[in-house]
Amino acid sequence: MALLGAAHSLNHSFFLVLPMYLSKIAAEFGTSREAIGLVAAISGFVYGAGSLAGGPLSDKIGEFKTLIVSLALSGISTLIILFVNDLTGLGIGLFFIGAWASLYHPTANSAISKVFERTIAESMGIHGTGGNLGYMFAPIIIVMMGDVWGWRYPLIFFGLLSLMVSALLLRASPTVMRESQATIKVLELVRVPGLWTLLVYDIAVGLYFRGVEFIFPTFLEDRGFSSTLKGIAVFSLLAVGILGQWVGGRAADSIGFKKALIITSTGVVISLLLLPAIPHIIISVCAFIMLFGFFFYGHQPAFNSLAGSITPSGGRGAIYGILFFFTFGLGSASTAIASSCAERLSLESAFYVMALFSIIALVMSLKAPTQTKCSR
């Protein structure tokens, strides 16, 4: 679980560099923030779409082998960024990083749902907490390295760490993770009762989360926050997310996955409406960090556990792959939507659009299934 927590944090840290230096990268390449947002949306789609292969691959060859491949090749792919000097090169580098990194989430979630079946939500929360614990330091590392050596070097650093974790997993015993059972065809899985509700919920989550993640540092910069303060703000958001993951996991096991999902989805809506609405920037940012950090990350254990509980074991990797694609693949469009709103209208408008997507997610949480025991 410690190795998975480290891998989880690195998997997301790759994609924090671009938002932290969005304006500088646009100026360096002589382009607009909107163009960079489009490149990020494309790479984000690849990051999500690759999970459609990663889930079934883990069902077929096992979670352990798939995780090693994902960590090693995504880490190696960061080296491409060293030779990037235009928008096309950036797109190519991000494509390969996203493609290999995409194998991680469905594989890790599938493994956790099988190994920790009795406390699945709490275990999902611990996995998320471990990821956030490392991930929350990423903005600080990015700023410290990026301001001294340039925005490329934090990305290379995370790539080297990813290779290191892959090597440690290679040395670990494969019995740490149970190998998958007989696989189930995807066409059979999509007929699982309640799954389509979760898929629509997942699309809505992707459409607000990816946009918020991408545009929030620029929102802070526009309000006069320095690079250091931006790093501290994102650090704080992720630190609150640790508490959200832990409390969300324990609460979901206690009160039920659906109830926990409704409560956390409501909190996300409130947070996204408050950020642009409160005129005092310090109050609005602090309120957003506390509410969004807690409730967004708090929803993840409940959602992942609910998805696992309605899915037969032999097809769980494939389902987690499909869900991850809906969040990070189709949801990647929100980076383009958010950056376009910011460029053409205002940064506030971007958050109101994200709030609209979060309301859709809340409505779908009310229609979610209620099963709380994992399917065999």
Tab-separated table of C-alpha atoms in Angstrom:
chain	number	residue	atom	x	y	z
A	1	MET	CA	0.000	0.000	0.000
A	2	ALA	CA	2.956	2.325	0.695
A	3	LEU	CA	4.310	1.744	-2.818
A	4	LEU	CA	0.863	2.266	-4.319
A	5	GLY	CA	0.519	5.524	-2.408
A	6	ALA	CA	3.837	6.749	-3.807
A	7	ALA	CA	2.911	5.619	-7.316
A	8	HIS	CA	-0.481	7.320	-7.027
A	9	SER	CA	1.043	10.668	-6.060
A	10	LEU	CA	3.573	10.562	-8.917
A	11	ASN	CA	0.909	9.561	-11.427
A	12	HIS	CA	-0.954	12.815	-10.768
A	13	SER	CA	2.099	14.997	-10.151
A	14	PHE	CA	3.097	14.744	-13.814
A	15	PHE	CA	0.083	16.855	-14.716
A	16	LEU	CA	0.556	19.590	-12.115
A	17	VAL	CA	3.572	21.169	-13.805
A	18	LEU	CA	1.663	22.636	-16.747
A	19	PRO	CA	-0.992	24.476	-14.688
A	20	MET	CA	1.655	25.927	-12.364
A	21	TYR	CA	3.544	27.526	-15.291
A	22	LEU	CA	0.736	27.981	-17.804
A	23	SER	CA	1.422	31.652	-18.576
A	24	LYS	CA	5.212	31.206	-18.745
A	25	ILE	CA	4.989	28.204	-21.074
A	26	ALA	CA	2.571	30.075	-23.348
A	27	ALA	CA	4.964	33.046	-23.482
A	28	GLU	CA	7.982	30.789	-24.143
A	29	PHE	CA	6.295	29.097	-27.091
A	30	GLY	CA	4.724	32.313	-28.350
A	31	THR	CA	1.169	31.056	-28.035
A	32	SER	CA	-1.932	31.597	-25.875
A	33	ARG	CA	-3.146	29.973	-22.691
A	34	GLU	CA	-6.102	28.701	-24.696
A	35	ALA	CA	-3.754	26.825	-27.072
A	36	ILE	CA	-1.874	25.281	-24.157
A	37	GLY	CA	-5.227	24.307	-22.672
A	38	LEU	CA	-6.140	22.510	-25.890
A	39	VAL	CA	-2.867	20.541	-25.837
A	40	ALA	CA	-3.526	19.666	-22.207
A	41	ALA	CA	-7.050	18.532	-23.104
A	42	ILE	CA	-5.710	16.218	-25.813
A	43	SER	CA	-3.080	14.705	-23.525
A	44	GLY	CA	-5.735	14.391	-20.820
A	45	PHE	CA	-7.963	12.495	-23.226
A	46	VAL	CA	-5.090	10.099	-23.931
A	47	TYR	CA	-4.545	9.742	-20.174
A	48	GLY	CA	-8.169	8.698	-19.800
A	49	ALA	CA	-8.510	6.663	-22.991
A	50	GLY	CA	-5.469	4.533	-22.182
A	51	SER	CA	-7.257	3.209	-19.120
A	52	LEU	CA	-9.638	1.391	-21.467
A	53	ALA	CA	-6.642	-0.784	-22.333
A	54	GLY	CA	-5.120	-0.715	-18.847
A	55	GLY	CA	-8.140	-2.206	-17.099
A	56	PRO	CA	-8.538	-5.255	-19.362
A	57	LEU	CA	-4.732	-5.658	-19.451
A	58	SER	CA	-4.624	-5.947	-15.661
A	59	ASP	CA	-7.490	-8.467	-15.796
A	60	LYS	CA	-5.491	-10.503	-18.288
A	61	ILE	CA	-1.836	-10.379	-17.127
A	62	GLY	CA	-2.340	-9.265	-13.531
A	63	GLU	CA	-2.227	-5.998	-11.643
A	64	PHE	CA	1.392	-6.358	-10.533
A	65	LYS	CA	2.919	-6.528	-14.019
A	66	THR	CA	0.700	-3.763	-15.378
A	67	LEU	CA	1.687	-1.366	-12.594
A	68	ILE	CA	5.404	-1.901	-13.237
A	69	VAL	CA	5.002	-1.189	-16.959
A	70	SER	CA	2.938	1.946	-16.305
A	71	LEU	CA	5.354	3.465	-13.802
A	72	ALA	CA	8.514	2.672	-15.753
A	73	LEU	CA	7.411	3.860	-19.188
A	74	SER	CA	5.633	7.014	-17.990
A	75	GLY	CA	8.790	7.904	-16.087
A	76	ILE	CA	11.008	7.372	-19.138
A	77	SER	CA	8.638	9.411	-21.306
A	78	THR	CA	9.286	12.563	-19.256
A	79	LEU	CA	12.760	12.719	-20.823
A	80	ILE	CA	11.106	13.800	-24.081
A	81	ILE	CA	10.287	17.143	-22.442
A	82	LEU	CA	14.014	17.985	-22.260
A	83	PHE	CA	14.079	18.416	-26.038
A	84	VAL	CA	10.793	20.312	-26.416
A	85	ASN	CA	10.992	23.801	-27.952
A	86	ASP	CA	7.510	24.306	-29.413
A	87	LEU	CA	3.853	23.459	-28.894
A	88	THR	CA	4.015	20.360	-31.092
A	89	GLY	CA	6.903	18.917	-29.110
A	90	LEU	CA	5.081	19.590	-25.875
A	91	GLY	CA	2.044	17.752	-27.210
A	92	ILE	CA	4.159	14.725	-28.195
A	93	GLY	CA	5.825	14.558	-24.791
A	94	LEU	CA	2.551	14.831	-22.914
A	95	PHE	CA	0.992	12.217	-25.203
A	96	PHE	CA	3.488	9.533	-24.203
A	97	ILE	CA	3.469	10.462	-20.528
A	98	GLY	CA	-0.333	10.342	-20.470
A	99	ALA	CA	-0.549	7.103	-22.447
A	100	TRP	CA	1.653	5.098	-20.080
A	101	ALA	CA	0.402	6.793	-16.915
A	102	SER	CA	-3.164	5.910	-17.923
A	103	LEU	CA	-2.613	2.240	-17.069
A	104	TYR	CA	-2.236	2.969	-13.357
A	105	HIS	CA	-5.653	3.833	-11.892
A	106	PRO	CA	-7.853	0.964	-13.096
A	107	THR	CA	-5.076	-1.459	-12.168
A	108	ALA	CA	-4.526	-0.119	-8.661
A	109	ASN	CA	-8.263	0.179	-7.902
A	110	SER	CA	-8.853	-3.368	-9.120
A	111	ALA	CA	-6.073	-4.701	-6.898
A	112	ILE	CA	-7.320	-2.842	-3.826
A	113	SER	CA	-10.923	-3.959	-4.331
A	114	LYS	CA	-9.800	-7.603	-4.341
A	115	VAL	CA	-7.174	-7.583	-1.593
A	116	PHE	CA	-9.088	-5.396	0.894
A	117	GLU	CA	-12.614	-6.592	0.203
A	118	ARG	CA	-13.948	-6.292	3.770
A	119	THR	CA	-12.870	-2.660	4.196
A	120	ILE	CA	-12.881	-1.582	0.572
A	121	ALA	CA	-13.937	2.056	1.073
A	122	GLU	CA	-11.476	2.650	3.899
A	123	SER	CA	-8.699	1.021	1.844
A	124	MET	CA	-9.573	3.155	-1.165
A	125	GLY	CA	-9.386	6.146	1.154
A	126	ILE	CA	-5.962	5.104	2.466
A	127	HIS	CA	-4.725	4.679	-1.101
A	128	GLY	CA	-6.009	8.135	-1.943
A	129	THR	CA	-4.537	9.539	1.268
A	130	GLY	CA	-1.139	8.072	0.456
A	131	GLY	CA	-1.372	9.558	-3.005
A	132	ASN	CA	-2.395	12.970	-1.721
A	133	LEU	CA	0.316	12.941	0.937
A	134	GLY	CA	2.992	12.895	-1.744
A	135	TYR	CA	0.922	14.784	-4.305
A	136	MET	CA	0.393	17.756	-1.988
A	137	PHE	CA	4.153	18.367	-1.843
A	138	ALA	CA	4.336	18.381	-5.640
A	139	PRO	CA	3.401	22.092	-6.056
A	140	ILE	CA	6.123	23.082	-3.591
A	141	ILE	CA	8.678	20.896	-5.388
A	142	ILE	CA	7.548	22.238	-8.761
A	143	VAL	CA	7.932	25.853	-7.663
A	144	MET	CA	11.286	25.286	-5.936
A	145	MET	CA	12.788	23.510	-8.944
A	146	GLY	CA	10.894	25.349	-11.677
A	147	ASP	CA	11.733	28.848	-10.493
A	148	VAL	CA	15.452	27.980	-10.359
A	149	TRP	CA	16.011	25.641	-13.322
A	150	GLY	CA	12.870	25.988	-15.435
A	151	TRP	CA	9.511	24.249	-15.719
A	152	ARG	CA	10.879	21.108	-17.438
A	153	TYR	CA	12.979	19.876	-14.524
A	154	PRO	CA	10.234	19.140	-11.991
A	155	LEU	CA	8.659	16.881	-14.614
A	156	ILE	CA	11.951	15.035	-15.147
A	157	PHE	CA	12.333	14.694	-11.380
A	158	PHE	CA	8.921	13.052	-11.037
A	159	GLY	CA	9.816	10.753	-13.927
A	160	LEU	CA	12.951	9.539	-12.160
A	161	LEU	CA	10.987	8.917	-8.967
A	162	SER	CA	8.440	6.932	-10.972
A	163	LEU	CA	11.233	4.727	-12.319
A	164	MET	CA	12.458	4.185	-8.761
A	165	VAL	CA	9.035	3.089	-7.511
A	166	SER	CA	8.703	0.765	-10.510
A	167	ALA	CA	12.018	-0.855	-9.565
A	168	LEU	CA	10.841	-1.317	-5.974
A	169	LEU	CA	7.624	-2.940	-7.169
A	170	LEU	CA	9.673	-5.235	-9.388
A	171	ARG	CA	11.596	-6.430	-6.347
A	172	ALA	CA	8.449	-6.881	-4.242
A	173	SER	CA	6.730	-10.251	-4.060
A	174	PRO	CA	3.935	-10.668	-6.646
A	175	THR	CA	1.819	-12.255	-3.901
A	176	VAL	CA	1.244	-8.776	-2.480
A	177	MET	CA	-1.440	-8.409	-5.137
A	178	ARG	CA	-3.741	-11.240	-6.096
A	179	GLU	CA	-3.770	-12.071	-9.749
A	180	SER	CA	-7.068	-11.645	-11.560
A	181	GLN	CA	-9.643	-14.367	-12.042
A	182	ALA	CA	-11.365	-15.385	-15.276
A	183	THR	CA	-12.223	-12.253	-17.220
A	184	ILE	CA	-15.725	-11.169	-18.169
A	185	LYS	CA	-16.630	-9.603	-21.502
A	186	VAL	CA	-17.141	-5.843	-21.479
A	187	LEU	CA	-20.535	-6.174	-23.184
A	188	GLU	CA	-21.714	-8.196	-20.206
A	189	LEU	CA	-20.350	-5.630	-17.774
A	190	VAL	CA	-22.130	-2.626	-19.294
A	191	ARG	CA	-25.429	-4.319	-18.474
A	192	VAL	CA	-24.657	-4.286	-14.740
A	193	PRO	CA	-27.621	-2.529	-12.986
A	194	GLY	CA	-26.765	0.995	-11.910
A	195	LEU	CA	-23.546	1.210	-13.901
A	196	TRP	CA	-24.808	3.767	-16.418
A	197	THR	CA	-25.782	6.115	-13.591
A	198	LEU	CA	-22.225	5.919	-12.279
A	199	LEU	CA	-20.843	6.513	-15.768
A	200	VAL	CA	-22.840	9.744	-16.195
A	201	TYR	CA	-21.808	10.817	-12.687
A	202	ASP	CA	-18.197	10.119	-13.633
A	203	ILE	CA	-18.378	12.228	-16.802
A	204	ALA	CA	-19.731	15.172	-14.805
A	205	VAL	CA	-16.967	14.801	-12.206
A	206	GLY	CA	-14.331	14.780	-14.939
A	207	LEU	CA	-15.855	17.859	-16.544
A	208	TYR	CA	-15.477	19.941	-13.399
A	209	PHE	CA	-12.408	18.411	-11.734
A	210	ARG	CA	-10.031	18.584	-14.690
A	211	GLY	CA	-11.047	22.164	-15.408
A	212	VAL	CA	-10.658	23.253	-11.788
A	213	GLU	CA	-7.287	21.538	-11.477
A	214	PHE	CA	-6.064	23.252	-14.632
A	215	ILE	CA	-7.356	26.802	-14.129
A	216	PHE	CA	-7.141	27.272	-10.327
A	217	PRO	CA	-3.405	28.223	-10.274
A	218	THR	CA	-4.026	30.771	-13.054
A	219	PHE	CA	-6.986	32.168	-11.086
A	220	LEU	CA	-4.634	32.697	-8.145
A	221	GLU	CA	-1.955	34.270	-10.332
A	222	ASP	CA	-4.504	36.680	-11.795
A	223	ARG	CA	-5.418	37.736	-8.244
A	224	GLY	CA	-1.802	38.622	-7.447
A	225	PHE	CA	-0.596	35.378	-5.881
A	226	SER	CA	3.133	34.726	-6.376
A	227	SER	CA	4.499	31.351	-7.499
A	228	THR	CA	5.231	30.497	-3.881
A	229	LEU	CA	1.722	31.410	-2.728
A	230	LYS	CA	0.219	29.417	-5.608
A	231	GLY	CA	2.246	26.422	-4.508
A	232	ILE	CA	1.114	26.851	-0.902
A	233	ALA	CA	-2.532	27.150	-1.974
A	234	VAL	CA	-2.470	23.975	-4.062
A	235	PHE	CA	-0.472	22.258	-1.297
A	236	SER	CA	-3.179	23.229	1.207
A	237	LEU	CA	-5.947	21.998	-1.083
A	238	LEU	CA	-4.327	18.590	-1.317
A	239	ALA	CA	-3.547	18.529	2.413
A	240	VAL	CA	-7.243	19.011	3.167
A	241	GLY	CA	-7.876	16.279	0.598
A	242	ILE	CA	-5.962	13.832	2.791
A	243	LEU	CA	-8.474	14.383	5.580
A	244	GLY	CA	-11.292	14.102	3.044
A	245	GLN	CA	-10.012	10.769	1.713
A	246	TRP	CA	-9.647	9.287	5.186
A	247	VAL	CA	-12.954	10.549	6.588
A	248	GLY	CA	-14.749	9.788	3.315
A	249	GLY	CA	-13.525	6.200	3.300
A	250	ARG	CA	-14.516	5.510	6.908
A	251	ALA	CA	-17.859	7.265	6.494
A	252	ALA	CA	-18.705	5.323	3.340
A	253	ASP	CA	-18.104	1.997	5.104
A	254	SER	CA	-20.222	3.237	8.019
A	255	ILE	CA	-23.227	5.013	6.459
A	256	GLY	CA	-23.198	3.429	3.009
A	257	PHE	CA	-21.561	4.355	-0.283
A	258	LYS	CA	-24.561	6.185	-1.749
A	259	LYS	CA	-25.202	8.437	1.260
A	260	ALA	CA	-21.532	9.386	1.410
A	261	LEU	CA	-21.588	10.154	-2.314
A	262	ILE	CA	-24.602	12.477	-1.982
A	263	ILE	CA	-23.086	14.392	0.945
A	264	THR	CA	-19.710	14.910	-0.724
A	265	SER	CA	-21.261	15.857	-4.069
A	266	THR	CA	-23.314	18.555	-2.328
A	267	GLY	CA	-20.183	19.962	-0.711
A	268	VAL	CA	-18.419	20.206	-4.083
A	269	VAL	CA	-21.289	22.248	-5.571
A	270	ILE	CA	-21.177	24.711	-2.687
A	271	SER	CA	-17.389	25.135	-2.937
A	272	LEU	CA	-17.414	25.890	-6.676
A	273	LEU	CA	-20.145	28.497	-6.295
A	274	LEU	CA	-18.423	30.226	-3.390
A	275	LEU	CA	-14.990	30.769	-4.976
A	276	PRO	CA	-16.033	33.315	-7.646
A	277	ALA	CA	-18.950	34.705	-5.616
A	278	ILE	CA	-17.158	35.891	-2.461
A	279	PRO	CA	-15.548	39.291	-3.208
A	280	HIS	CA	-12.763	39.032	-0.605
A	281	ILE	CA	-10.080	36.930	-2.312
A	282	ILE	CA	-8.457	35.527	0.849
A	283	ILE	CA	-11.800	34.440	2.310
A	284	SER	CA	-12.999	32.939	-0.982
A	285	VAL	CA	-9.771	30.999	-1.602
A	286	CYS	CA	-9.612	29.700	1.979
A	287	ALA	CA	-13.264	28.610	1.871
A	288	PHE	CA	-12.730	26.918	-1.477
A	289	ILE	CA	-9.614	25.083	-0.294
A	290	MET	CA	-11.378	23.766	2.807
A	291	LEU	CA	-14.635	22.737	1.124
A	292	PHE	CA	-13.473	21.528	-2.283
A	293	GLY	CA	-10.420	19.795	-0.842
A	294	PHE	CA	-12.484	17.899	1.726
A	295	PHE	CA	-15.570	17.013	-0.297
A	296	PHE	CA	-14.033	16.346	-3.706
A	297	TYR	CA	-11.412	13.955	-2.384
A	298	GLY	CA	-13.908	12.606	0.118
A	299	HIS	CA	-16.191	11.393	-2.681
A	300	GLN	CA	-13.539	9.150	-4.248
A	301	PRO	CA	-13.543	6.226	-1.754
A	302	ALA	CA	-17.335	6.046	-1.835
A	303	PHE	CA	-17.524	6.190	-5.624
A	304	ASN	CA	-14.746	3.667	-6.274
A	305	SER	CA	-16.153	1.312	-3.656
A	306	LEU	CA	-19.662	1.581	-5.061
A	307	ALA	CA	-18.352	0.791	-8.547
A	308	GLY	CA	-16.489	-2.228	-7.215
A	309	SER	CA	-19.472	-3.419	-5.192
A	310	ILE	CA	-21.744	-3.737	-8.238
A	311	THR	CA	-19.085	-5.303	-10.513
A	312	PRO	CA	-18.072	-8.995	-10.686
A	313	SER	CA	-14.426	-9.566	-9.709
A	314	GLY	CA	-13.338	-10.876	-13.103
A	315	GLY	CA	-14.282	-7.643	-14.857
A	316	ARG	CA	-13.395	-5.100	-12.210
A	317	GLY	CA	-10.228	-3.914	-13.943
A	318	ALA	CA	-12.170	-3.265	-17.151
A	319	ILE	CA	-14.877	-1.330	-15.304
A	320	TYR	CA	-12.373	0.817	-13.450
A	321	GLY	CA	-10.711	1.447	-16.800
A	322	ILE	CA	-13.992	2.600	-18.332
A	323	LEU	CA	-14.756	4.837	-15.346
A	324	PHE	CA	-11.292	6.358	-15.412
A	325	PHE	CA	-11.694	7.062	-19.128
A	326	PHE	CA	-14.950	8.871	-18.455
A	327	THR	CA	-13.294	11.024	-15.754
A	328	PHE	CA	-9.940	11.776	-17.332
A	329	GLY	CA	-10.625	11.033	-20.998
A	330	LEU	CA	-13.970	12.624	-21.743
A	331	GLY	CA	-13.474	14.914	-18.757
A	332	SER	CA	-10.267	16.270	-20.286
A	333	ALA	CA	-12.440	18.512	-22.453
A	334	SER	CA	-12.946	20.656	-19.357
A	335	THR	CA	-9.353	21.928	-19.515
A	336	ALA	CA	-10.118	23.383	-22.941
A	337	ILE	CA	-13.521	24.638	-21.740
A	338	ALA	CA	-12.059	26.286	-18.635
A	339	SER	CA	-9.122	27.899	-20.449
A	340	SER	CA	-11.424	29.117	-23.232
A	341	CYS	CA	-13.849	30.678	-20.707
A	342	ALA	CA	-10.918	32.335	-18.953
A	343	GLU	CA	-9.490	33.678	-22.213
A	344	ARG	CA	-12.737	34.842	-23.838
A	345	LEU	CA	-14.914	35.762	-20.826
A	346	SER	CA	-13.398	35.729	-17.339
A	347	LEU	CA	-11.792	33.386	-14.842
A	348	GLU	CA	-14.938	33.610	-12.704
A	349	SER	CA	-17.053	32.309	-15.579
A	350	ALA	CA	-14.888	29.199	-15.791
A	351	PHE	CA	-15.763	28.271	-12.205
A	352	TYR	CA	-19.487	28.864	-12.734
A	353	VAL	CA	-19.373	26.465	-15.695
A	354	MET	CA	-17.526	23.916	-13.534
A	355	ALA	CA	-20.218	24.382	-10.867
A	356	LEU	CA	-22.875	23.501	-13.450
A	357	PHE	CA	-21.144	20.185	-14.138
A	358	SER	CA	-20.928	19.511	-10.389
A	359	ILE	CA	-24.702	20.000	-10.081
A	360	ILE	CA	-25.190	17.311	-12.727
A	361	ALA	CA	-22.977	15.009	-10.649
A	362	LEU	CA	-25.076	15.731	-7.557
A	363	VAL	CA	-28.295	14.835	-9.397
A	364	MET	CA	-26.784	11.536	-10.550
A	365	SER	CA	-25.599	10.702	-7.017
A	366	LEU	CA	-29.256	10.786	-5.939
A	367	LYS	CA	-30.003	8.097	-8.550
A	368	ALA	CA	-26.973	5.915	-7.711
A	369	PRO	CA	-27.382	2.244	-6.689
A	370	THR	CA	-27.078	1.326	-3.002
A	371	GLN	CA	-25.245	-2.021	-2.965
A	372	THR	CA	-22.536	-2.155	-0.299
A	373	LYS	CA	-20.976	-5.639	-0.660
A	374	CYS	CA	-18.516	-6.558	-3.381
A	375	SER	CA	-19.767	-8.833	-6.144
A	376	ARG	CA	-17.981	-12.069	-6.818
